[in-house]
Coordinates of C-alpha atoms in Angstrom, one line a residue:
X253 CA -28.9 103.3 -78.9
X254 CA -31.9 105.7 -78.9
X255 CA -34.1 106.1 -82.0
X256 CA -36.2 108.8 -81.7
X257 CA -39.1 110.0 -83.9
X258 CA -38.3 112.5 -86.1
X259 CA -40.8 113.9 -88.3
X260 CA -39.7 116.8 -90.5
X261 CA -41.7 120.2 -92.1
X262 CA -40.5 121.9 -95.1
X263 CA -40.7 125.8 -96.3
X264 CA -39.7 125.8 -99.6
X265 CA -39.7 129.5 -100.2
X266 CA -36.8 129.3 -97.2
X267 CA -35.6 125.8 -98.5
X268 CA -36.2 125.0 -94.8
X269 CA -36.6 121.9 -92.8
X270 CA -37.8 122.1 -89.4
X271 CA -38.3 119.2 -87.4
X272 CA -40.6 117.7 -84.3
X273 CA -38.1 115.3 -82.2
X274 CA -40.3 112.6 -79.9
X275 CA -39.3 110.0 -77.5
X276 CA -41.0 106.7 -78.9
X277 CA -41.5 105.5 -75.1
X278 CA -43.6 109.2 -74.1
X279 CA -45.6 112.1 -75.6
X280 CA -42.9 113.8 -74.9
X281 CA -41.4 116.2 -78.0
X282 CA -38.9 118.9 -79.0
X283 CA -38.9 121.9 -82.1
X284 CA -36.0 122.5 -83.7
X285 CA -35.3 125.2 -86.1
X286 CA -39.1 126.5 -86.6
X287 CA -40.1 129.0 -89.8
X288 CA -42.3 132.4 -89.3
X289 CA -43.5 132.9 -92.4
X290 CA -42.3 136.6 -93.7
X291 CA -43.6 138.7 -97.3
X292 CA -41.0 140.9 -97.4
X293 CA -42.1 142.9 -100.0
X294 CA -45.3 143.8 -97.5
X295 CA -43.3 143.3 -94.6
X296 CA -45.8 141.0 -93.2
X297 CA -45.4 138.0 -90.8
X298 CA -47.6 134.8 -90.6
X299 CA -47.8 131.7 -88.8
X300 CA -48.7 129.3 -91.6
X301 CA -45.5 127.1 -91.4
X302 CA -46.0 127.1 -87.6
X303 CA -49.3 126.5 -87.5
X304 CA -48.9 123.3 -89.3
X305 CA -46.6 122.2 -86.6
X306 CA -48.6 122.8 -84.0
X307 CA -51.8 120.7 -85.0
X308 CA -49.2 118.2 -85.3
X309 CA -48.3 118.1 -81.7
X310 CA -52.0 118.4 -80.8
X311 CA -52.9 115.7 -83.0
X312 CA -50.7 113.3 -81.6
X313 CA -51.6 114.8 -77.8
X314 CA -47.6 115.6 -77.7
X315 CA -45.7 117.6 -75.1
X316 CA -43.2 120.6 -76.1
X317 CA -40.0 120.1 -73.8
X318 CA -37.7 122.1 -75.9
X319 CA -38.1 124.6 -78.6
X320 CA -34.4 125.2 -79.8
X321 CA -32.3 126.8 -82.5
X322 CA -29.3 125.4 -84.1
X323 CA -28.2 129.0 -84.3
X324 CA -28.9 132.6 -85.0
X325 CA -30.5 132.0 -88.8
X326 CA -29.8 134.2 -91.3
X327 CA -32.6 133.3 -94.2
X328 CA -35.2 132.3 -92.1
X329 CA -37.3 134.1 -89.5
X330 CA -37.8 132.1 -86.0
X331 CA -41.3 131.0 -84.8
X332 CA -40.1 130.0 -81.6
X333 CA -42.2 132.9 -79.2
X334 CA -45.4 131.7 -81.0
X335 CA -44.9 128.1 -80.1
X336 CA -43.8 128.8 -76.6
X337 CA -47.1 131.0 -77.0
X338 CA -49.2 128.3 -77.9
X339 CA -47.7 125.1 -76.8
X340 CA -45.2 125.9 -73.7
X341 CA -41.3 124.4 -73.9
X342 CA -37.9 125.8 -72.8
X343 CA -36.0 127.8 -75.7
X344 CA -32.2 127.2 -76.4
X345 CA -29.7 128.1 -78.3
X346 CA -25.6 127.9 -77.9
X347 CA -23.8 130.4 -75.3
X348 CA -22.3 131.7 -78.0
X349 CA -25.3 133.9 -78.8
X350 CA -23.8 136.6 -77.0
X351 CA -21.2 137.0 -79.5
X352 CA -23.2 137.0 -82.3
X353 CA -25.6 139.5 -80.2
X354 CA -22.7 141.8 -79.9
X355 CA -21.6 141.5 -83.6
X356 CA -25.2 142.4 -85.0
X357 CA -26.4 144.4 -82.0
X358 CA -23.9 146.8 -82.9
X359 CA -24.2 146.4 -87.2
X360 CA -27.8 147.2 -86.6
X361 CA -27.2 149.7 -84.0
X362 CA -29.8 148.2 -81.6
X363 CA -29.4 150.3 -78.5
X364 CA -28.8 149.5 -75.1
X365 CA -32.8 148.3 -74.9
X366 CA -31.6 145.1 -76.7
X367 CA -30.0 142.5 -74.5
X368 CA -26.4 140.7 -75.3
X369 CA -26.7 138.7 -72.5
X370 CA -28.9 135.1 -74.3
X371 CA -31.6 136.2 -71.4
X372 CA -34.2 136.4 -74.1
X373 CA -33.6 132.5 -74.2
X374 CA -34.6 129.9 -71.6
X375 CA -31.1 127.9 -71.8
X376 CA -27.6 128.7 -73.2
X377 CA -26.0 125.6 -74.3
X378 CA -22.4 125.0 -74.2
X379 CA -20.2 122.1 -75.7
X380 CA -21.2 118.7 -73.3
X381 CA -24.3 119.9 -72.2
X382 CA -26.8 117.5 -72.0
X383 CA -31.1 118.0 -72.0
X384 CA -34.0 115.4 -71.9
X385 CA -36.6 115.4 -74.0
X386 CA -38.9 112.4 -71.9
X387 CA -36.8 109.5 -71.8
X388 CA -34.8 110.7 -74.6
X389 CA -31.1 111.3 -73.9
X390 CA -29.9 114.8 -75.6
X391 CA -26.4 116.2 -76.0
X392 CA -24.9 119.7 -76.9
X393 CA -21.9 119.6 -79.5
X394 CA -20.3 123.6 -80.3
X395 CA -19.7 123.3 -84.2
X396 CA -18.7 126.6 -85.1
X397 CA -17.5 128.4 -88.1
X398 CA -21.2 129.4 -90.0
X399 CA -21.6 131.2 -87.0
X400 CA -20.1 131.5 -83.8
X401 CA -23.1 130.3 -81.8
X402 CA -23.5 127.3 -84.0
X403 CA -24.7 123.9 -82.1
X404 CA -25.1 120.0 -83.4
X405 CA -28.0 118.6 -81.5
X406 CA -27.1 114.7 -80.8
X407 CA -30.4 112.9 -79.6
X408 CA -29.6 108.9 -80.0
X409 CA -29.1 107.9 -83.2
X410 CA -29.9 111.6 -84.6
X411 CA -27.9 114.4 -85.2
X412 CA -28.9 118.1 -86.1
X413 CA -26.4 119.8 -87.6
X414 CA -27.9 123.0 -88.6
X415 CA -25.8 124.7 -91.6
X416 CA -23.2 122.8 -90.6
X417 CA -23.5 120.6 -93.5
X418 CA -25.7 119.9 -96.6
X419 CA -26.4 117.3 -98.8
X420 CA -23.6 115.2 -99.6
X421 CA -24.1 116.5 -103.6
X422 CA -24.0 120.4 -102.2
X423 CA -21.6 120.9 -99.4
X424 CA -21.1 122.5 -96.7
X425 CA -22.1 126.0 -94.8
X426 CA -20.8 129.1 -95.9
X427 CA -18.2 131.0 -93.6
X428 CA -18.9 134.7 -94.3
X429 CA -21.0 136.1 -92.5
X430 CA -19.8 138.4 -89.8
X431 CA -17.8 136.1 -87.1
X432 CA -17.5 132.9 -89.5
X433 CA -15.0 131.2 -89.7
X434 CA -13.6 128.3 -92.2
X435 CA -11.3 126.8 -90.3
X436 CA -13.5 126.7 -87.3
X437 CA -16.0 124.8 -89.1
X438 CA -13.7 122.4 -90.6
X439 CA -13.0 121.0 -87.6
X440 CA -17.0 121.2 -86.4
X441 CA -17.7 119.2 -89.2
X442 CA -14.6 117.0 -87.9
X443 CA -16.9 116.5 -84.6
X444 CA -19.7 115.6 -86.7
X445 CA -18.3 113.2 -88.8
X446 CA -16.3 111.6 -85.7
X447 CA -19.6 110.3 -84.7
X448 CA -21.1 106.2 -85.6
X449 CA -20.9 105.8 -89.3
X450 CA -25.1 104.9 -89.3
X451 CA -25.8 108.5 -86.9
X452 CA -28.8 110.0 -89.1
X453 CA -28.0 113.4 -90.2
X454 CA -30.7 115.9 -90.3
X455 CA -30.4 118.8 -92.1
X456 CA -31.9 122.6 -91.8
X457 CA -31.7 123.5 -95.6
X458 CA -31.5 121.7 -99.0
X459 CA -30.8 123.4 -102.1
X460 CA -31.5 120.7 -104.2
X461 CA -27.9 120.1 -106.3
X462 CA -28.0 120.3 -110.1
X463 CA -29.3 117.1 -111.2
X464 CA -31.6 115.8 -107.9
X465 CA -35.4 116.3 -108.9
X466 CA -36.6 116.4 -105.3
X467 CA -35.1 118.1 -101.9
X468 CA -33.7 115.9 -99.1
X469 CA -33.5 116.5 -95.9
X470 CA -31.6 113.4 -93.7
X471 CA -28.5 112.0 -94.5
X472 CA -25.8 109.7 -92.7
X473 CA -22.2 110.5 -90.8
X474 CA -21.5 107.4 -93.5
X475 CA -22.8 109.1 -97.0
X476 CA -21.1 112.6 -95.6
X477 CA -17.6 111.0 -95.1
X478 CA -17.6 108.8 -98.6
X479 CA -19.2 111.5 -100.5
X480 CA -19.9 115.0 -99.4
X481 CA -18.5 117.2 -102.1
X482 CA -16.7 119.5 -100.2
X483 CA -15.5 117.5 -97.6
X484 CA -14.7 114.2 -97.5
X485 CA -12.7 111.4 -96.4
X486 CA -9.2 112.5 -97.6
X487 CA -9.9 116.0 -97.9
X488 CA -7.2 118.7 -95.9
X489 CA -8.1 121.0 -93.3
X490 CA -6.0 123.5 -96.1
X491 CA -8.0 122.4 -98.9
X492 CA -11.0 123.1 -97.5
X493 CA -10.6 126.5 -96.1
X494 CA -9.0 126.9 -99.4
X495 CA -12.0 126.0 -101.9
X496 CA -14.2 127.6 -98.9
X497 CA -13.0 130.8 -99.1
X498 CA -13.0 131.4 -102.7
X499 CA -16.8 129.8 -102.8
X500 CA -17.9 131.9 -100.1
X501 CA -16.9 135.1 -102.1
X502 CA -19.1 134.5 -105.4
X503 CA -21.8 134.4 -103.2
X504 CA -24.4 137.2 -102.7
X505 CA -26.2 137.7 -99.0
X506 CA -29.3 135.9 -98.5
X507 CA -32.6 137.3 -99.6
X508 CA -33.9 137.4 -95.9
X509 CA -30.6 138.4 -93.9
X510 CA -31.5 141.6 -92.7
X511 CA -35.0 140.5 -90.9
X512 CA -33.7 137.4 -90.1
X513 CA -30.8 138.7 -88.2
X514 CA -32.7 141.3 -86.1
X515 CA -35.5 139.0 -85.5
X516 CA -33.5 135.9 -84.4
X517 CA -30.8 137.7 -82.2
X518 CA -33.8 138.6 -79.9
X519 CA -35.1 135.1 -80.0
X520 CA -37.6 135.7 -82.2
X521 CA -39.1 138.6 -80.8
X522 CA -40.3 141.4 -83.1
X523 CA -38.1 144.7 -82.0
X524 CA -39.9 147.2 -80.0
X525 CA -43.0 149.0 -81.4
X526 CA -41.9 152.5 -82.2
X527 CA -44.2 155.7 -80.1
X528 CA -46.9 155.1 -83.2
X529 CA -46.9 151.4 -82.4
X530 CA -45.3 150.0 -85.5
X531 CA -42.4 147.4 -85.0
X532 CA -39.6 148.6 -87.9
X533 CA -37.0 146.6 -88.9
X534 CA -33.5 148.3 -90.2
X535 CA -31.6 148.2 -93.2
X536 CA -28.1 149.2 -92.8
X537 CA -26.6 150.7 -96.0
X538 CA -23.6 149.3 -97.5
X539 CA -22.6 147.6 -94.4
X540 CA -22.7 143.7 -95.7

């Protein structure tokens, strides 16, 4: 089987891993899940987090095949324009994008300027899909119920599961966010888990469990099946929706959902300047 080079970046005010995938046997790379760095209090963007991942790539002379999301994020702002800016590479992201472009295209009433068709990406993946990253073998698996739009990344030996899953000590993704769905992702997480026992798991987020001094960021299909607190070996598709459910509604929104939402439906694109030139970003009152 493949083993590609996986080298990971970590924003800790996010509690987000991003990663640079590279074929071994080429100079050939990919970016998954990249950070723009966002004060929200000043409303101010910067390119710290992504600037770190690009003098990586020129370091190492690499090449950007892919730039891709493992969905629509909801705490973190997406880099991906700026690297296709600075260092070239197709964007993707699952089909299901249009779904979630409808959902939050209408909650942030975004006008019929803004696109629900995935055109502001390069490629709309679906379930099977396959994509090369040099000689590296890549393949598309649908694990929904986070979002809609959700996608598991397989490259050889590695997986990229997005929210999916965490940390075997943490869990799994919440479900309730606007098109989620528990049951859905029990049965993503199904998918996941059906892969080899020694598939490498790499995370987008680690919240560091009560009890683990330091944050992780790769674990196995192995470790998540024996001990993954929320849904392991044994566990029923019932139980799970059951103890997700009830979790899911203690929980407040993230800190960074309303940028991230309108930011990363368009791809990463700021919304259009208003007729002063400023780019504004929306908060919809009592509507999450």
């Amino acid at each position: 089987m493949q083993r590609p080079t996986v080298t990971h970046f970590f924003d800790e005010p996010t509690n987000t891993f991003s990663y640079v995938v590279q074929d071994p046997g080429s100079h050939s790379c990919a970016i998954l899940d990249s950070v723009l760095d966002f004060d929200y209090a000043a409303g101010r963007t910067d390119v710290r987090s992504a600037d770190q991942i690009i003098a990586f790539i020129r370091d190492r002379g690499l090449e950007v095949a892919w730039i891709l999301e493992t969905h629509v994020h909801a705490d973190h702002l997406s880099a991906a324009p700026y690297l296709h800016e600075q260092l070239g590479g197709r964007t993707g992201i699952g089909a299901n994008i249009v779904e979630v472009q409808e959902i939050f295209g209408k909650a942030f009433n975004a006008g019929t300027e803004f696109a629900r068709d995935g055109s502001q990406f390069d490629a709309l993946f679906r379930e099977g899909d396959t994509f090369t990253i040099g000689g590296l073998q890549g393949k598309v698996m649908h694990t929904p119920g986070h979002t809609p739009a959700c996608l598991t990344y397989v490259i050889g030996d590695a997986a990229f599961v997005g929210d999916t899953l965490f940390m075997p000590d943490y869990g799994t993704a919440r479900c309730d966010f606007p098109g989620g769905d528990a049951r859905a992702l029990y049965h993503s997480i199904q998918k996941v888990l059906s892969l080899p026992a020694q598939t490498r798991l790499f995370l987008c987020h680690d919240y560091k469990a009560p009890g683990r001094d330091s944050f992780q960021h790769e674990t196995s299909v192995a470790e998540q099946r024996y001990a993954n607190i929320h849904v392991h070996d044994g566990i029923s598709e019932d139980a799970f929706v059951k103890m997700r459910t009830e979790r899911d509604a203690t929980l407040g929104m993230p800190r960074l959902i309303i940028p991230s939402v309108q930011i990363n439906m368009r791809a990463g694109e700021l919304p259009p300047a208003e007729d002063n030139g400023v780019v504004y970003l929306k908060v919809p009152l009592n509507k999450f």
